[in-house]
Amino acid sequence: MPDSLEEAIFRLDAAVTRAETAFANRPPAPPKPAPTESTDPVDPDLPARHAKLRAGTEAALAKLDTLIAAERG
C-alpha cells in the first residue's frame, strides 16, 4: 500500500536532514598544489621548423590546386 502524503513528506524531510548532516560533516578539501614552472625545454629551432612546415604545406596545397585545375581542364 502506498505511503500517505504525510509519511512521504516525513521520509523526504528525514532524507534531506541526513544529506545536510553528511554535507556538513564532510572532510575538508585537500589544498590545491602550488603552480609549478614548466619543465618543457625551450626549443630555439621551433620558429624555423614551423616556417619550414608551413612552406611545405603551402607547396603541397599549390600542387593540389594545380592538379585539380589540370583535371578540370
XYZ file of N, CA and C in Angstrom:
219
model
N 0.844 -1.167 0.000
C 0.000 0.000 0.000
C 0.900 1.245 0.000
N 0.586 2.231 -0.856
C 1.430 3.426 -0.915
C 1.392 4.215 0.391
N 2.497 4.924 0.646
C 2.559 5.773 1.833
C 1.548 6.903 1.712
N 1.130 7.371 2.862
C 0.281 8.563 2.845
C 1.172 9.762 2.521
N 0.570 10.845 2.142
C 1.324 12.047 1.812
C 2.150 12.503 3.006
N 1.575 12.411 4.190
C 2.286 12.827 5.401
C 3.524 11.964 5.635
N 3.412 10.644 5.433
C 4.563 9.748 5.606
C 5.629 10.032 4.554
N 5.217 10.294 3.320
C 6.174 10.588 2.255
C 6.934 11.879 2.553
N 6.226 12.892 3.051
C 6.881 14.154 3.406
C 7.845 13.936 4.560
N 7.453 13.143 5.543
C 8.325 12.860 6.683
C 9.602 12.158 6.218
N 9.460 11.149 5.337
C 10.637 10.427 4.842
C 11.532 11.338 4.006
N 10.931 12.210 3.202
C 11.711 13.152 2.407
C 12.469 14.109 3.309
N 11.809 14.609 4.346
C 12.453 15.514 5.287
C 13.616 14.822 5.990
N 13.424 13.564 6.379
C 14.498 12.815 7.040
C 15.675 12.616 6.090
N 15.388 12.332 4.821
C 16.466 12.134 3.844
C 17.242 13.431 3.628
N 16.537 14.556 3.554
C 17.202 15.851 3.386
C 18.056 16.163 4.606
N 17.544 15.872 5.795
C 18.307 16.108 7.020
C 19.583 15.274 7.033
N 19.482 13.999 6.626
C 20.681 13.147 6.564
C 21.686 13.695 5.555
N 21.201 14.154 4.416
C 22.098 14.697 3.394
C 22.783 15.967 3.889
N 22.032 16.831 4.564
C 22.620 18.058 5.103
C 23.671 17.743 6.160
N 23.399 16.761 7.005
C 24.359 16.369 8.039
C 25.623 15.799 7.414
N 25.452 14.949 6.412
C 26.619 14.375 5.738
C 27.443 15.464 5.066
N 26.772 16.444 4.467
C 27.486 17.537 3.811
C 28.251 18.372 4.834
N 27.623 18.655 5.966
C 28.270 19.465 6.997
C 29.453 18.738 7.623
N 29.412 17.405 7.663
C 30.477 16.628 8.305
C 31.519 16.105 7.320
N 31.459 16.552 6.075
C 32.411 16.040 5.080
C 33.816 16.524 5.426
N 34.827 15.753 5.040
C 36.199 16.181 5.319
C 36.557 17.391 4.459
N 37.462 18.215 4.934
C 37.842 19.387 4.143
C 38.556 18.960 2.860
N 38.418 19.788 1.858
C 39.074 19.500 0.579
C 40.577 19.661 0.750
N 41.356 18.814 0.093
C 42.809 18.970 0.190
C 43.237 20.271 -0.483
N 44.310 20.869 -0.015
C 44.758 22.122 -0.634
C 45.232 21.869 -2.065
N 45.029 22.866 -2.890
C 45.477 22.751 -4.277
C 46.996 22.848 -4.309
N 47.626 22.063 -5.180
C 49.083 22.164 -5.264
C 49.494 23.521 -5.838
N 50.633 23.965 -5.418
C 51.148 25.241 -5.911
C 51.508 25.108 -7.387
N 51.295 26.159 -8.153
C 51.673 26.080 -9.566
C 53.177 25.894 -9.702
N 53.552 25.132 -10.693
C 54.974 24.862 -10.904
C 55.421 25.474 -12.222
N 56.692 25.646 -12.336
C 57.260 26.146 -13.585
C 57.200 25.042 -14.626
N 57.068 25.424 -15.864
C 57.028 24.456 -16.951
C 58.370 23.745 -17.049
N 58.295 22.440 -17.250
C 59.528 21.670 -17.408
C 59.839 21.421 -18.876
N 58.988 21.945 -19.777
C 59.253 21.782 -21.202
C 60.460 22.626 -21.590
N 61.418 22.012 -22.259
C 62.583 22.799 -22.667
C 62.190 23.805 -23.751
N 62.845 24.931 -23.738
C 62.608 25.933 -24.767
C 63.334 25.473 -26.025
N 62.594 25.400 -27.123
C 63.166 24.927 -28.383
C 63.494 26.129 -29.258
N 64.783 26.484 -29.382
C 65.130 27.651 -30.193
C 64.865 27.432 -31.686
N 64.779 26.181 -32.126
C 64.553 25.899 -33.541
C 63.072 25.856 -33.905
N 62.196 26.050 -32.940
C 60.766 25.927 -33.207
C 60.276 26.889 -34.290
N 60.625 28.170 -34.257
C 60.149 29.056 -35.327
C 60.630 28.624 -36.711
N 61.860 28.163 -36.804
C 62.383 27.725 -38.105
C 61.660 26.468 -38.575
N 61.431 25.533 -37.648
C 60.717 24.309 -38.032
C 59.277 24.620 -38.422
N 58.673 25.564 -37.734
C 57.307 25.959 -38.064
C 57.257 26.578 -39.460
N 58.195 27.454 -39.762
C 58.228 28.094 -41.082
C 58.439 27.062 -42.181
N 59.318 26.096 -41.932
C 59.581 25.053 -42.925
C 58.331 24.194 -43.148
N 57.655 23.841 -42.080
C 56.435 23.047 -42.188
C 55.344 23.821 -42.921
N 55.223 25.098 -42.606
C 54.218 25.925 -43.275
C 54.520 26.048 -44.767
N 55.790 26.248 -45.120
C 56.164 26.356 -46.533
C 55.872 25.052 -47.262
N 56.167 23.928 -46.627
C 55.891 22.634 -47.245
C 54.400 22.407 -47.436
N 53.617 22.827 -46.460
C 52.164 22.686 -46.561
C 51.617 23.554 -47.682
N 52.096 24.791 -47.760
C 51.637 25.684 -48.826
C 52.035 25.157 -50.196
N 53.228 24.574 -50.311
C 53.662 23.998 -51.588
C 52.786 22.810 -51.965
N 52.448 21.977 -50.991
C 51.596 20.820 -51.267
C 50.203 21.268 -51.695
N 49.671 22.295 -51.048
C 48.357 22.810 -51.435
C 48.390 23.417 -52.831
N 49.470 24.122 -53.163
C 49.598 24.692 -54.507
C 49.658 23.583 -55.549
N 50.375 22.505 -55.245
C 50.462 21.375 -56.175
C 49.087 20.732 -56.358
N 48.347 20.580 -55.267
C 46.994 20.028 -55.370
C 46.098 20.929 -56.211
N 46.202 22.240 -56.015
C 45.412 23.174 -56.819
C 45.747 23.038 -58.297
N 47.042 22.875 -58.607
C 47.470 22.700 -59.998
C 46.900 21.416 -60.576
N 46.960 20.332 -59.814
C 46.424 19.053 -60.292
C 44.907 19.124 -60.495
N 44.210 19.792 -59.595
C 42.755 19.925 -59.731
C 42.413 20.763 -60.957
N 43.166 21.853 -61.163
C 42.923 22.701 -62.331
C 43.187 21.933 -63.621
N 44.243 21.112 -63.645
C 44.556 20.320 -64.840
C 43.477 19.270 -65.079
N 42.940 18.711 -64.007
C 41.888 17.694 -64.127
C 40.621 18.298 -64.723
N 40.317 19.515 -64.305
C 39.106 20.187 -64.797
C 39.297 20.698 -66.226
N 40.531 20.896 -66.597
C 40.926 21.175 -67.935
C 40.701 22.437 -68.562
